Amino acid sequence: MEFRIPKPISAQAHRRFDMLAFPGLLALTAWRAALC
């Protein structure tokens, strides 16, 4: 599946992505740290 960006990401969309991705990234990091 190709990932193309036809136009620059708006600030609102980028902020929404950060709100979803950042906690997920922290959770994944904490989960992996707990396993090790």
Protein backbone atom coordinates (compact mmCIF):
# COMPACT_ATOMS: atom_id res chain seq x y z
CA MET A 1 0.00 0.00 0.00
CA GLU A 2 1.47 3.28 -1.10
CA PHE A 3 1.43 6.26 1.21
CA ARG A 4 1.12 9.53 -0.69
CA ILE A 5 0.60 13.04 0.58
CA PRO A 6 -1.11 15.07 -2.17
CA LYS A 7 -0.90 18.26 -0.12
CA PRO A 8 0.77 19.47 3.10
CA ILE A 9 -0.83 18.15 6.25
CA SER A 10 -2.90 20.79 8.00
CA ALA A 11 -1.92 21.83 11.51
CA GLN A 12 -5.22 20.52 12.88
CA ALA A 13 -4.79 17.11 11.28
CA HIS A 14 -1.18 16.93 12.43
CA ARG A 15 -2.19 17.85 15.98
CA ARG A 16 -4.90 15.17 15.94
CA PHE A 17 -2.37 12.61 14.70
CA ASP A 18 0.05 13.56 17.49
CA MET A 19 -2.71 13.23 20.09
CA LEU A 20 -3.37 9.68 18.90
CA ALA A 21 0.17 8.56 18.08
CA PHE A 22 2.11 9.95 21.04
CA PRO A 23 0.19 8.15 23.84
CA GLY A 24 0.28 4.99 21.74
CA LEU A 25 4.03 5.31 21.33
CA LEU A 26 4.46 5.80 25.08
CA ALA A 27 2.27 2.78 25.80
CA LEU A 28 4.23 0.64 23.36
CA THR A 29 7.54 1.76 24.85
CA ALA A 30 6.34 1.10 28.40
CA TRP A 31 4.98 -2.31 27.37
CA ARG A 32 8.26 -3.34 25.74
CA ALA A 33 10.23 -2.04 28.73
CA ALA A 34 8.05 -4.11 31.06
CA LEU A 35 8.71 -7.25 29.03
CA CYS A 36 12.47 -6.82 29.05
